């Protein structure tokens, strides 16, 4: 319903404009209506909800923009924008691709708001957003996790369905763009080649933001975002690209800058030199603490790559003893410490939002020949052990790990020791499938599942997302799956439901 509202509004403006032209209506109306679709063609977004405010985002589009443009924003308590409670303005600079990151403060905790931008006589669509509940308030939370939306692998029917759900929050876990050039047989065209320069990255983001279903999802609720590899380069690790390209640091800097320009991130996150600080925490009243991790920017290079290359590999443990090197980290020492020091004992749930599957996943029988993919947590097992040890030492309440990256719906029990069948389950894990990107053949996943009994569900043959309802007593999860992501009008269904009860780690069929 909400997704249709702005279309209705645009249609109303368009018919007003047609009428205006015919009837000689005021010039301001003709000006506003003739350019409004162009200037705000990339939509609006909001993110990082706090108890007293959030970040509002847009980027001006179209030809002939001045270097600096004043963009006014307003926040209202109603959808028709009558009861405005905050307003301000930002200057959109050409040097920032005319992106706008506005940060209203002083709003009431735990309520919905609507927002709109105005510039150059044009108005954006109205977006819906909300504040987090007050720190000491009891609360519920409806949220979804999503990841991996390769443009030419499908249409964004998943976003259309997600935007129609009553969600408080969307958590995007990486691969917002893919850096690849067009390929044969793509479901839709990808203009341009492989993405390398700042201009390339900007155009790739703009391409994605031109999609009405993705725009609807951004306009429906605030998002929390982290990246994975494809926002820069497949399988990169810190300042090392998978091709060991000596110019990689420059490429990463361009990619990080374009990422900041296009995401609802605060001004303080603007990248400095080659760094963009993304990891952060978000409280949702007394209910939950969301820990948002960055497993790309600070990681050690993957162990045992193919000769002459960086990036991932799938290796038998016996052939790659450096996997077990204590010094190797997926998060970097500073972020590992930050996480160990920040688990909540007071809030009912700790939601660990990060990129990929955390549970061990061996592609062969681990009793015979443990075999791991080196780009995920299996490539950094000591780093995972430290994380789990720190979580247990802090007595983190109800830890739930959320992930993406592997284009497969996995539901898993995180064990203290995966080699010991009697080892306790210490956390629950939900790793969601992709919005569009393809997975491995299901037969390969099915063949490996018996080697990984702590994985309770593993299906990579459908695209979609995971939808959650959380209260103090339980977490309910629905695994949402499209009939066919190659169709813009694809229907959606629920493949399975799981529940995590307060005080009982591990997902039960729900
Ligand atoms: Fe992906
Ligand atoms: Ca990835």
Tab-separated table of C-alpha atoms and ligand atoms in Angstrom:
chain	number	residue	atom	x	y	z
A	1	UNK	CA	0.000	0.000	0.000
A	2	UNK	CA	2.692	2.352	1.053
A	3	UNK	CA	4.684	1.532	-2.063
A	4	UNK	CA	1.815	2.769	-4.221
A	5	UNK	CA	1.283	6.020	-2.369
A	6	UNK	CA	4.063	8.045	-4.010
A	7	UNK	CA	3.049	6.790	-7.451
A	8	UNK	CA	-0.424	8.067	-6.779
A	9	UNK	CA	1.089	11.336	-5.725
A	10	UNK	CA	3.211	11.560	-8.849
A	11	UNK	CA	0.225	10.755	-11.010
A	12	UNK	CA	-1.734	13.460	-9.230
A	13	UNK	CA	1.044	15.957	-9.897
A	14	UNK	CA	1.268	14.837	-13.513
A	15	UNK	CA	-2.443	15.278	-14.065
A	16	UNK	CA	-2.256	18.621	-12.250
A	17	UNK	CA	0.560	19.602	-14.591
A	18	UNK	CA	-1.406	18.619	-17.651
A	19	UNK	CA	-4.280	20.661	-16.296
A	20	UNK	CA	-1.915	23.475	-15.359
A	21	UNK	CA	-0.496	23.704	-18.858
A	22	UNK	CA	-3.955	23.741	-20.349
A	23	UNK	CA	-5.502	26.187	-17.922
A	24	UNK	CA	-2.552	28.512	-17.467
A	25	UNK	CA	-2.051	27.557	-13.827
A	26	UNK	CA	0.727	29.184	-11.739
A	27	UNK	CA	4.291	28.872	-12.963
A	28	UNK	CA	5.531	27.270	-9.722
A	29	UNK	CA	3.234	24.343	-10.296
A	30	UNK	CA	4.415	23.830	-13.856
A	31	UNK	CA	8.057	24.060	-12.745
A	32	UNK	CA	7.595	21.654	-9.839
A	33	UNK	CA	5.782	19.046	-11.843
A	34	UNK	CA	7.937	19.177	-14.950
A	35	UNK	CA	11.211	18.416	-13.164
A	36	UNK	CA	10.158	16.523	-10.049
A	37	UNK	CA	10.520	13.077	-11.614
A	38	UNK	CA	14.004	13.968	-12.875
A	39	UNK	CA	15.558	15.620	-9.830
A	40	UNK	CA	14.458	12.896	-7.398
A	41	UNK	CA	14.568	10.015	-9.847
A	42	UNK	CA	16.873	8.074	-7.492
A	43	UNK	CA	14.308	8.033	-4.697
A	44	UNK	CA	14.741	8.622	-0.985
A	45	UNK	CA	16.010	6.498	1.885
A	46	UNK	CA	16.454	6.606	5.635
A	47	UNK	CA	18.740	4.736	7.982
A	48	UNK	CA	20.417	4.391	11.348
A	49	UNK	CA	17.313	4.927	13.483
A	50	UNK	CA	18.119	6.250	16.963
A	51	UNK	CA	15.682	7.151	19.742
A	52	UNK	CA	15.780	10.847	18.770
A	53	UNK	CA	16.406	10.835	15.017
A	54	UNK	CA	17.759	9.083	11.962
A	55	UNK	CA	19.582	9.783	8.697
A	56	UNK	CA	17.574	10.900	5.658
A	57	UNK	CA	19.080	10.392	2.226
A	58	UNK	CA	18.573	11.444	-1.339
A	59	UNK	CA	20.711	12.224	-4.362
A	60	UNK	CA	19.750	14.781	-6.951
A	61	UNK	CA	19.703	13.549	-10.523
A	62	UNK	CA	19.358	14.979	-14.003
A	63	UNK	CA	21.403	17.242	-16.246
A	64	UNK	CA	22.619	20.755	-15.611
A	65	UNK	CA	22.769	20.677	-11.813
A	66	UNK	CA	24.710	23.576	-10.309
A	67	UNK	CA	27.823	22.677	-8.271
A	68	UNK	CA	25.993	23.452	-5.029
A	69	UNK	CA	22.247	23.040	-4.564
A	70	UNK	CA	20.249	23.836	-1.455
A	71	UNK	CA	18.022	20.877	-0.549
A	72	UNK	CA	15.361	21.412	2.090
A	73	UNK	CA	14.006	18.495	4.100
A	74	UNK	CA	11.022	18.186	6.359
A	75	UNK	CA	9.801	15.535	8.790
A	76	UNK	CA	6.125	15.168	9.677
A	77	UNK	CA	4.027	13.040	11.970
A	78	UNK	CA	1.599	12.222	9.197
A	79	UNK	CA	1.777	10.775	5.741
A	80	UNK	CA	0.248	13.853	4.125
A	81	UNK	CA	3.096	16.013	5.551
A	82	UNK	CA	0.760	18.472	7.285
A	83	UNK	CA	2.050	18.078	10.846
A	84	UNK	CA	5.692	19.014	10.221
A	85	UNK	CA	7.834	18.672	13.366
A	86	UNK	CA	11.334	19.224	11.988
A	87	UNK	CA	12.863	20.881	8.962
A	88	UNK	CA	16.260	21.951	7.756
A	89	UNK	CA	18.451	22.183	4.715
A	90	UNK	CA	21.649	20.692	3.357
A	91	UNK	CA	23.824	21.695	0.450
A	92	UNK	CA	24.180	18.989	-2.186
A	93	UNK	CA	27.635	19.292	-3.760
A	94	UNK	CA	28.742	17.993	-7.125
A	95	UNK	CA	31.860	16.641	-5.369
A	96	UNK	CA	29.553	14.311	-3.393
A	97	UNK	CA	27.528	13.380	-6.482
A	98	UNK	CA	24.825	15.749	-5.172
A	99	UNK	CA	24.016	13.303	-2.401
A	100	UNK	CA	22.253	14.535	0.735
A	101	UNK	CA	22.660	13.122	4.236
A	102	UNK	CA	20.333	14.966	6.599
A	103	UNK	CA	20.242	14.174	10.309
A	104	UNK	CA	17.115	15.401	12.096
A	105	UNK	CA	17.386	15.265	15.892
A	106	UNK	CA	15.011	15.948	18.772
A	107	UNK	CA	12.294	13.617	17.481
A	108	UNK	CA	10.129	11.504	19.772
A	109	UNK	CA	11.278	7.952	20.479
A	110	UNK	CA	9.444	4.926	19.160
A	111	UNK	CA	7.202	6.446	16.522
A	112	UNK	CA	6.705	6.640	12.772
A	113	UNK	CA	7.546	9.725	10.759
A	114	UNK	CA	7.283	10.755	7.107
A	115	UNK	CA	9.805	12.892	5.253
A	116	UNK	CA	10.285	14.700	1.962
A	117	UNK	CA	12.967	16.714	0.186
A	118	UNK	CA	12.533	19.865	-1.884
A	119	UNK	CA	15.058	21.397	-4.277
A	120	UNK	CA	15.026	23.498	-7.426
A	121	UNK	CA	11.280	23.805	-7.270
A	122	UNK	CA	10.760	20.050	-7.187
A	123	UNK	CA	9.598	17.756	-4.394
A	124	UNK	CA	10.650	14.177	-3.733
A	125	UNK	CA	8.252	11.377	-2.965
A	126	UNK	CA	7.326	11.009	0.699
A	127	UNK	CA	9.313	8.368	2.575
A	128	UNK	CA	8.328	6.638	5.779
A	129	UNK	CA	10.777	6.183	8.625
A	130	UNK	CA	10.809	5.849	12.385
A	131	UNK	CA	12.800	6.381	15.518
A	132	UNK	CA	14.000	3.581	17.782
A	133	UNK	CA	12.161	3.135	21.087
A	134	UNK	CA	13.521	4.959	24.140
A	135	UNK	CA	16.456	3.213	25.779
A	136	UNK	CA	14.415	2.019	28.755
A	137	UNK	CA	11.193	1.199	26.862
A	138	UNK	CA	9.894	-2.301	26.339
A	139	UNK	CA	9.356	-2.844	22.633
A	140	UNK	CA	8.738	-5.228	19.773
A	141	UNK	CA	10.619	-5.248	16.487
A	142	UNK	CA	9.596	-6.431	13.028
A	143	UNK	CA	12.588	-6.583	10.719
A	144	UNK	CA	13.932	-8.272	7.610
A	145	UNK	CA	17.406	-9.222	6.452
A	146	UNK	CA	18.369	-9.075	2.784
A	147	UNK	CA	21.538	-9.297	0.702
A	148	UNK	CA	23.030	-9.873	-2.761
A	149	UNK	CA	20.973	-8.147	-5.432
A	150	UNK	CA	22.919	-8.683	-8.652
A	151	UNK	CA	21.173	-6.492	-11.202
A	152	UNK	CA	21.243	-8.795	-14.210
A	153	UNK	CA	20.360	-11.958	-12.248
A	154	UNK	CA	16.725	-10.952	-11.782
A	155	UNK	CA	14.105	-8.354	-11.027
A	156	UNK	CA	13.416	-6.931	-7.577
A	157	UNK	CA	10.091	-8.627	-6.870
A	158	UNK	CA	11.537	-9.516	-3.451
A	159	UNK	CA	11.793	-5.812	-2.613
A	160	UNK	CA	8.215	-5.219	-3.699
A	161	UNK	CA	6.991	-7.936	-1.348
A	162	UNK	CA	9.267	-6.778	1.457
A	163	UNK	CA	8.004	-3.194	1.122
A	164	UNK	CA	4.451	-4.454	1.621
A	165	UNK	CA	5.298	-6.096	4.967
A	166	UNK	CA	4.811	-4.078	8.168
A	167	UNK	CA	8.520	-3.774	9.015
A	168	UNK	CA	10.186	-1.429	11.496
A	169	UNK	CA	13.646	-1.999	10.080
A	170	UNK	CA	15.467	-3.502	7.094
A	171	UNK	CA	18.989	-4.822	7.600
A	172	UNK	CA	20.990	-5.098	4.376
A	173	UNK	CA	23.979	-7.418	4.759
A	174	UNK	CA	26.049	-6.774	1.649
A	175	UNK	CA	26.459	-7.055	-2.134
A	176	UNK	CA	24.235	-4.054	-2.848
A	177	UNK	CA	25.919	-3.816	-6.251
A	178	UNK	CA	28.136	-6.236	-8.162
A	179	UNK	CA	31.193	-4.761	-9.837
A	180	UNK	CA	31.035	-7.066	-12.863
A	181	UNK	CA	30.367	-5.965	-16.426
A	182	UNK	CA	27.439	-7.220	-18.471
A	183	UNK	CA	27.248	-10.942	-19.141
A	184	UNK	CA	25.600	-13.153	-21.716
A	185	UNK	CA	22.076	-14.151	-20.844
A	186	UNK	CA	21.510	-11.535	-18.144
A	187	UNK	CA	17.881	-11.073	-17.181
A	188	UNK	CA	18.269	-7.314	-17.653
A	189	UNK	CA	20.981	-5.185	-19.222
A	190	UNK	CA	23.915	-3.861	-17.181
A	191	UNK	CA	25.236	-0.732	-18.913
A	192	UNK	CA	28.991	-0.144	-18.798
A	193	UNK	CA	31.791	-2.623	-18.207
A	194	UNK	CA	33.433	-3.764	-14.994
A	195	UNK	CA	33.234	-1.039	-12.375
A	196	UNK	CA	36.565	0.518	-11.343
A	197	UNK	CA	36.473	4.338	-11.111
A	198	UNK	CA	34.477	6.645	-8.854
A	199	UNK	CA	32.293	7.572	-11.825
A	200	UNK	CA	31.716	3.858	-12.618
A	201	UNK	CA	30.637	3.100	-9.047
A	202	UNK	CA	28.321	6.115	-8.966
A	203	UNK	CA	26.646	5.009	-12.179
A	204	UNK	CA	26.215	1.454	-10.887
A	205	UNK	CA	24.519	2.684	-7.709
A	206	UNK	CA	22.324	5.047	-9.720
A	207	UNK	CA	21.299	2.116	-11.924
A	208	UNK	CA	20.123	0.175	-8.871
A	209	UNK	CA	18.373	3.184	-7.356
A	210	UNK	CA	16.402	3.666	-10.562
A	211	UNK	CA	14.464	0.485	-9.748
A	212	UNK	CA	10.958	1.261	-8.419
A	213	UNK	CA	10.764	-1.840	-6.192
A	214	UNK	CA	14.097	-1.087	-4.519
A	215	UNK	CA	13.020	2.547	-4.133
A	216	UNK	CA	9.805	1.381	-2.483
A	217	UNK	CA	11.735	-0.733	0.024
A	218	UNK	CA	13.953	2.235	0.906
A	219	UNK	CA	10.942	4.520	1.265
A	220	UNK	CA	9.042	2.065	3.487
A	221	UNK	CA	11.308	1.839	6.564
A	222	UNK	CA	14.746	2.793	7.872
A	223	UNK	CA	17.644	0.547	6.925
A	224	UNK	CA	20.872	-0.538	8.574
A	225	UNK	CA	23.518	-1.323	5.981
A	226	UNK	CA	26.824	-3.143	5.798
A	227	UNK	CA	28.759	-4.096	2.722
A	228	UNK	CA	30.377	-7.297	1.603
A	229	UNK	CA	32.937	-7.728	-1.175
A	230	UNK	CA	31.067	-6.806	-4.371
A	231	UNK	CA	30.588	-3.169	-3.380
A	232	UNK	CA	34.310	-3.051	-4.242
A	233	UNK	CA	35.712	-6.238	-5.817
A	234	UNK	CA	34.957	-9.959	-5.503
A	235	UNK	CA	36.781	-11.578	-2.559
A	236	UNK	CA	38.887	-8.575	-1.614
A	237	UNK	CA	40.543	-8.527	1.798
A	238	UNK	CA	41.353	-5.157	3.394
A	239	UNK	CA	43.738	-3.528	0.889
A	240	UNK	CA	44.285	-6.607	-1.249
A	241	UNK	CA	42.216	-7.205	-4.374
A	242	UNK	CA	41.668	-10.714	-5.677
A	243	UNK	CA	43.948	-9.983	-8.681
A	244	UNK	CA	46.686	-8.534	-6.420
A	245	UNK	CA	46.298	-5.315	-8.443
A	246	UNK	CA	48.805	-2.696	-7.175
A	247	UNK	CA	46.206	0.060	-7.754
A	248	UNK	CA	43.657	-1.602	-5.479
A	249	UNK	CA	43.830	0.932	-2.630
A	250	UNK	CA	42.707	3.668	-5.024
A	251	UNK	CA	39.890	1.522	-6.374
A	252	UNK	CA	38.705	0.734	-2.865
A	253	UNK	CA	38.787	4.420	-1.920
A	254	UNK	CA	36.574	5.233	-4.924
A	255	UNK	CA	34.195	2.396	-4.056
A	256	UNK	CA	33.940	3.416	-0.386
A	257	UNK	CA	33.272	6.993	-1.351
A	258	UNK	CA	30.477	6.009	-3.742
A	259	UNK	CA	29.060	3.715	-1.063
A	260	UNK	CA	28.864	6.563	1.444
A	261	UNK	CA	27.339	8.848	-1.178
A	262	UNK	CA	24.521	6.366	-1.858
A	263	UNK	CA	23.655	4.982	1.552
A	264	UNK	CA	21.669	6.529	4.413
A	265	UNK	CA	24.832	6.940	6.489
A	266	UNK	CA	25.617	9.973	8.639
A	267	UNK	CA	27.962	12.740	7.555
A	268	UNK	CA	30.426	11.505	10.179
A	269	UNK	CA	30.827	8.262	8.205
A	270	UNK	CA	32.246	10.091	5.174
A	271	UNK	CA	35.387	8.117	4.283
A	272	UNK	CA	38.686	9.555	5.434
A	273	UNK	CA	41.644	8.561	3.267
A	274	UNK	CA	40.928	4.907	2.570
A	275	UNK	CA	38.774	4.096	5.619
A	276	UNK	CA	35.014	4.146	6.160
A	277	UNK	CA	33.990	3.196	9.694
A	278	UNK	CA	30.872	1.068	9.291
A	279	UNK	CA	30.721	-1.162	12.346
A	280	UNK	CA	28.392	0.237	14.964
A	281	UNK	CA	25.629	-0.598	17.471
A	282	UNK	CA	21.928	0.261	17.478
A	283	UNK	CA	19.668	-0.169	20.508
A	284	UNK	CA	15.992	-1.011	20.168
A	285	UNK	CA	14.660	-0.066	23.606
A	286	UNK	CA	15.173	-2.765	26.209
A	287	UNK	CA	14.421	-5.392	23.563
A	288	UNK	CA	17.563	-5.682	21.484
A	289	UNK	CA	21.012	-4.465	20.666
A	290	UNK	CA	22.024	-4.755	16.999
A	291	UNK	CA	25.765	-5.127	16.438
A	292	UNK	CA	26.645	-4.287	12.849
A	293	UNK	CA	29.972	-5.823	11.756
A	294	UNK	CA	32.352	-5.135	8.862
A	295	UNK	CA	34.198	-8.307	7.873
A	296	UNK	CA	35.903	-6.866	4.751
A	297	UNK	CA	37.822	-3.735	5.621
A	298	UNK	CA	40.107	-5.065	8.326
A	299	UNK	CA	40.503	-8.790	7.530
A	300	UNK	CA	43.730	-10.667	6.934
A	301	UNK	CA	44.099	-12.057	3.404
A	302	UNK	CA	42.400	-15.409	2.754
A	303	UNK	CA	44.606	-18.417	3.544
A	304	UNK	CA	45.979	-20.626	0.769
A	305	UNK	CA	44.746	-18.822	-2.361
A	306	UNK	CA	45.260	-20.239	-5.843
A	307	UNK	CA	48.789	-19.623	-7.175
A	308	UNK	CA	49.441	-16.010	-8.167
A	309	UNK	CA	46.102	-14.762	-6.878
A	310	UNK	CA	44.378	-13.412	-3.813
A	311	UNK	CA	40.811	-14.211	-2.849
A	312	UNK	CA	38.988	-17.356	-1.860
A	313	UNK	CA	39.582	-21.032	-2.371
A	314	UNK	CA	38.086	-24.273	-1.122
A	315	UNK	CA	40.756	-26.293	0.642
A	316	UNK	CA	41.251	-29.372	2.798
A	317	UNK	CA	42.457	-28.413	6.252
A	318	UNK	CA	45.436	-30.748	5.959
A	319	UNK	CA	46.636	-28.811	2.890
A	320	UNK	CA	46.280	-25.421	4.569
A	321	UNK	CA	47.651	-25.389	8.116
A	322	UNK	CA	47.726	-21.560	8.109
A	323	UNK	CA	43.923	-21.636	8.454
A	324	UNK	CA	44.565	-22.353	12.129
A	325	UNK	CA	47.028	-19.501	12.630
A	326	UNK	CA	45.934	-17.720	15.822
A	327	UNK	CA	46.955	-14.333	14.463
A	328	UNK	CA	44.576	-14.303	11.514
A	329	UNK	CA	41.403	-12.265	11.988
A	330	UNK	CA	38.244	-11.657	9.969
A	331	UNK	CA	37.370	-8.475	11.871
A	332	UNK	CA	40.748	-7.054	12.805
A	333	UNK	CA	41.946	-6.746	16.387
A	334	UNK	CA	40.218	-3.424	17.135
A	335	UNK	CA	36.776	-4.575	15.953
A	336	UNK	CA	37.157	-7.946	17.743
A	337	UNK	CA	37.812	-6.061	20.999
A	338	UNK	CA	34.963	-3.628	20.350
A	339	UNK	CA	32.580	-6.543	19.914
A	340	UNK	CA	33.830	-8.473	22.948
A	341	UNK	CA	33.341	-5.349	25.087
A	342	UNK	CA	29.883	-4.498	23.758
A	343	UNK	CA	27.639	-7.538	24.228
A	344	UNK	CA	24.502	-6.743	26.191
A	345	UNK	CA	23.523	-8.566	29.374
A	346	UNK	CA	20.590	-6.209	29.984
A	347	UNK	CA	18.727	-6.200	26.700
A	348	UNK	CA	16.770	-9.350	25.848
A	349	UNK	CA	18.447	-10.050	22.493
A	350	UNK	CA	21.834	-9.491	20.878
A	351	UNK	CA	21.432	-9.409	17.085
A	352	UNK	CA	24.787	-9.831	15.350
A	353	UNK	CA	24.306	-8.469	11.823
A	354	UNK	CA	27.257	-9.448	9.660
A	355	UNK	CA	28.028	-10.627	6.146
A	356	UNK	CA	28.190	-14.402	5.886
A	357	UNK	CA	27.510	-17.860	7.331
A	358	UNK	CA	29.195	-18.138	10.721
A	359	UNK	CA	28.548	-21.827	11.446
A	360	UNK	CA	31.169	-24.246	10.261
A	361	UNK	CA	30.340	-25.761	6.893
A	362	UNK	CA	32.547	-28.619	5.659
A	363	UNK	CA	32.155	-29.637	2.011
A	364	UNK	CA	33.466	-33.140	2.807
A	365	UNK	CA	33.029	-35.452	5.771
A	366	UNK	CA	34.959	-33.606	8.495
A	367	UNK	CA	35.816	-36.927	10.164
A	368	UNK	CA	37.737	-37.875	6.999
A	369	UNK	CA	38.805	-34.633	5.330
A	370	UNK	CA	37.466	-31.333	6.693
A	371	UNK	CA	37.213	-29.006	3.672
A	372	UNK	CA	36.389	-25.325	3.877
A	373	UNK	CA	35.685	-22.253	1.777
A	374	UNK	CA	38.305	-19.742	2.841
A	375	UNK	CA	36.428	-16.455	2.306
A	376	UNK	CA	33.890	-16.954	5.122
A	377	UNK	CA	34.283	-17.616	8.845
A	378	UNK	CA	35.644	-21.121	8.044
A	379	UNK	CA	38.677	-19.351	6.638
A	380	UNK	CA	39.239	-17.643	9.999
A	381	UNK	CA	38.293	-20.283	12.595
A	382	UNK	CA	40.413	-18.806	15.407
A	383	UNK	CA	38.750	-15.445	14.921
A	384	UNK	CA	35.342	-17.184	15.199
A	385	UNK	CA	36.457	-18.984	18.372
A	386	UNK	CA	37.527	-15.696	19.940
A	387	UNK	CA	34.184	-14.144	19.029
A	388	UNK	CA	32.190	-16.993	20.590
A	389	UNK	CA	34.420	-17.119	23.664
A	390	UNK	CA	34.001	-13.373	24.166
A	391	UNK	CA	30.242	-13.689	23.730
A	392	UNK	CA	30.075	-16.414	26.378
A	393	UNK	CA	32.409	-14.584	28.772
A	394	UNK	CA	30.197	-11.478	28.511
A	395	UNK	CA	27.080	-13.576	29.185
A	396	UNK	CA	25.440	-12.009	26.157
A	397	UNK	CA	21.680	-12.566	26.350
A	398	UNK	CA	20.089	-14.503	23.487
A	399	UNK	CA	22.705	-14.025	20.785
A	400	UNK	CA	21.351	-14.396	17.233
A	401	UNK	CA	23.684	-14.241	14.243
A	402	UNK	CA	22.278	-12.791	11.003
A	403	UNK	CA	24.078	-13.184	7.663
A	404	UNK	CA	23.939	-13.276	3.867
A	405	UNK	CA	26.596	-13.656	1.142
A	406	UNK	CA	26.107	-17.352	0.286
A	407	UNK	CA	22.785	-16.912	-1.579
A	408	UNK	CA	21.178	-19.704	0.435
A	409	UNK	CA	18.665	-19.844	3.258
A	410	UNK	CA	20.571	-21.458	6.134
A	411	UNK	CA	19.225	-21.873	9.666
A	412	UNK	CA	21.856	-23.198	12.060
A	413	UNK	CA	22.897	-23.846	15.632
A	414	UNK	CA	26.186	-22.229	16.505
A	415	UNK	CA	28.093	-24.693	18.655
A	416	UNK	CA	30.841	-24.042	21.145
A	417	UNK	CA	32.815	-26.852	19.462
A	418	UNK	CA	31.600	-28.153	16.110
A	419	UNK	CA	33.712	-31.333	16.444
A	420	UNK	CA	31.926	-32.425	19.592
A	421	UNK	CA	28.331	-33.570	19.041
A	422	UNK	CA	27.648	-33.029	22.768
A	423	UNK	CA	28.983	-29.484	22.732
A	424	UNK	CA	26.298	-26.953	23.687
A	425	UNK	CA	24.513	-24.693	21.226
A	426	UNK	CA	25.603	-21.167	22.151
A	427	UNK	CA	23.768	-19.019	19.591
A	428	UNK	CA	21.151	-19.208	16.851
A	429	UNK	CA	21.989	-18.408	13.257
A	430	UNK	CA	19.871	-17.161	10.334
A	431	UNK	CA	21.731	-16.659	7.069
A	432	UNK	CA	19.346	-15.415	4.390
A	433	UNK	CA	19.188	-16.115	0.676
A	434	UNK	CA	19.810	-13.464	-1.991
A	435	UNK	CA	17.419	-10.953	-3.518
A	436	UNK	CA	18.508	-12.072	-7.023
A	437	UNK	CA	22.041	-13.564	-7.140
A	438	UNK	CA	22.315	-17.242	-8.054
A	439	UNK	CA	23.431	-19.974	-5.673
A	440	UNK	CA	25.136	-23.323	-6.148
A	441	UNK	CA	23.078	-26.229	-7.460
A	442	UNK	CA	20.860	-27.532	-4.649
A	443	UNK	CA	22.293	-31.038	-5.199
A	444	UNK	CA	25.715	-29.808	-4.014
A	445	UNK	CA	24.241	-28.247	-0.885
A	446	UNK	CA	22.171	-31.388	-0.207
A	447	UNK	CA	25.269	-33.556	-0.592
A	448	UNK	CA	27.118	-31.529	2.071
A	449	UNK	CA	24.306	-31.087	4.609
A	450	UNK	CA	24.835	-34.527	6.253
A	451	UNK	CA	28.413	-33.435	7.093
A	452	UNK	CA	27.020	-30.434	8.961
A	453	UNK	CA	24.300	-31.684	11.330
A	454	UNK	CA	24.117	-28.317	13.155
A	455	UNK	CA	22.656	-26.808	9.927
A	456	UNK	CA	18.908	-27.284	10.317
A	457	UNK	CA	17.842	-25.896	6.954
A	458	UNK	CA	19.784	-25.266	3.727
A	459	UNK	CA	18.071	-24.289	0.490
A	460	UNK	CA	19.794	-22.263	-2.233
A	461	UNK	CA	17.336	-22.817	-5.057
A	462	UNK	CA	15.127	-19.807	-4.307
A	463	UNK	CA	15.722	-16.087	-4.007
A	464	UNK	CA	14.099	-13.958	-1.315
A	465	UNK	CA	14.787	-12.693	2.196
A	466	UNK	CA	14.088	-13.484	5.843
A	467	UNK	CA	11.366	-11.741	7.837
A	468	UNK	CA	11.379	-11.620	11.671
A	469	UNK	CA	9.077	-10.704	14.539
A	470	UNK	CA	10.819	-10.159	17.854
A	471	UNK	CA	9.480	-9.640	21.366
A	472	UNK	CA	10.971	-10.254	24.796
A	473	UNK	CA	9.936	-13.917	24.786
A	474	UNK	CA	10.643	-15.147	21.291
A	475	UNK	CA	12.040	-14.546	17.841
A	476	UNK	CA	9.915	-15.778	14.949
A	477	UNK	CA	11.448	-16.134	11.493
A	478	UNK	CA	9.842	-16.670	8.101
A	479	UNK	CA	12.008	-17.793	5.190
A	480	UNK	CA	10.501	-15.879	2.261
A	481	UNK	CA	11.056	-17.323	-1.236
A	482	UNK	CA	10.116	-16.063	-4.700
A	483	UNK	CA	8.623	-18.362	-7.326
A	484	UNK	CA	11.061	-16.943	-9.886
A	485	UNK	CA	13.303	-13.887	-9.430
A	486	UNK	CA	13.631	-13.626	-13.219
A	487	UNK	CA	10.041	-12.411	-13.328
A	488	UNK	CA	9.218	-8.878	-12.142
A	489	UNK	CA	5.734	-10.060	-11.121
A	490	UNK	CA	6.884	-13.137	-9.207
A	491	UNK	CA	4.741	-14.230	-6.277
A	492	UNK	CA	6.295	-14.960	-2.884
A	493	UNK	CA	5.743	-17.726	-0.342
A	494	UNK	CA	7.075	-18.854	3.019
A	495	UNK	CA	9.356	-21.895	2.698
A	496	UNK	CA	9.670	-22.518	6.449
A	497	UNK	CA	9.154	-20.944	9.859
A	498	UNK	CA	11.482	-21.091	12.850
A	499	UNK	CA	11.281	-19.855	16.419
A	500	UNK	CA	13.940	-19.053	19.010
A	501	UNK	CA	12.655	-18.968	22.586
A	502	UNK	CA	14.146	-16.625	25.201
A	503	UNK	CA	16.918	-18.417	27.115
A	504	UNK	CA	17.117	-21.350	24.717
A	505	UNK	CA	19.737	-20.923	21.967
A	506	UNK	CA	19.007	-22.673	18.674
A	507	UNK	CA	16.108	-22.465	16.229
A	508	UNK	CA	13.099	-24.741	16.554
A	509	UNK	CA	10.696	-25.377	13.684
A	510	UNK	CA	7.847	-22.919	14.229
B	1	LIG	FE1	26.546	-12.027	-3.136
B	2	LIG	CA1	29.818	-11.829	-1.104
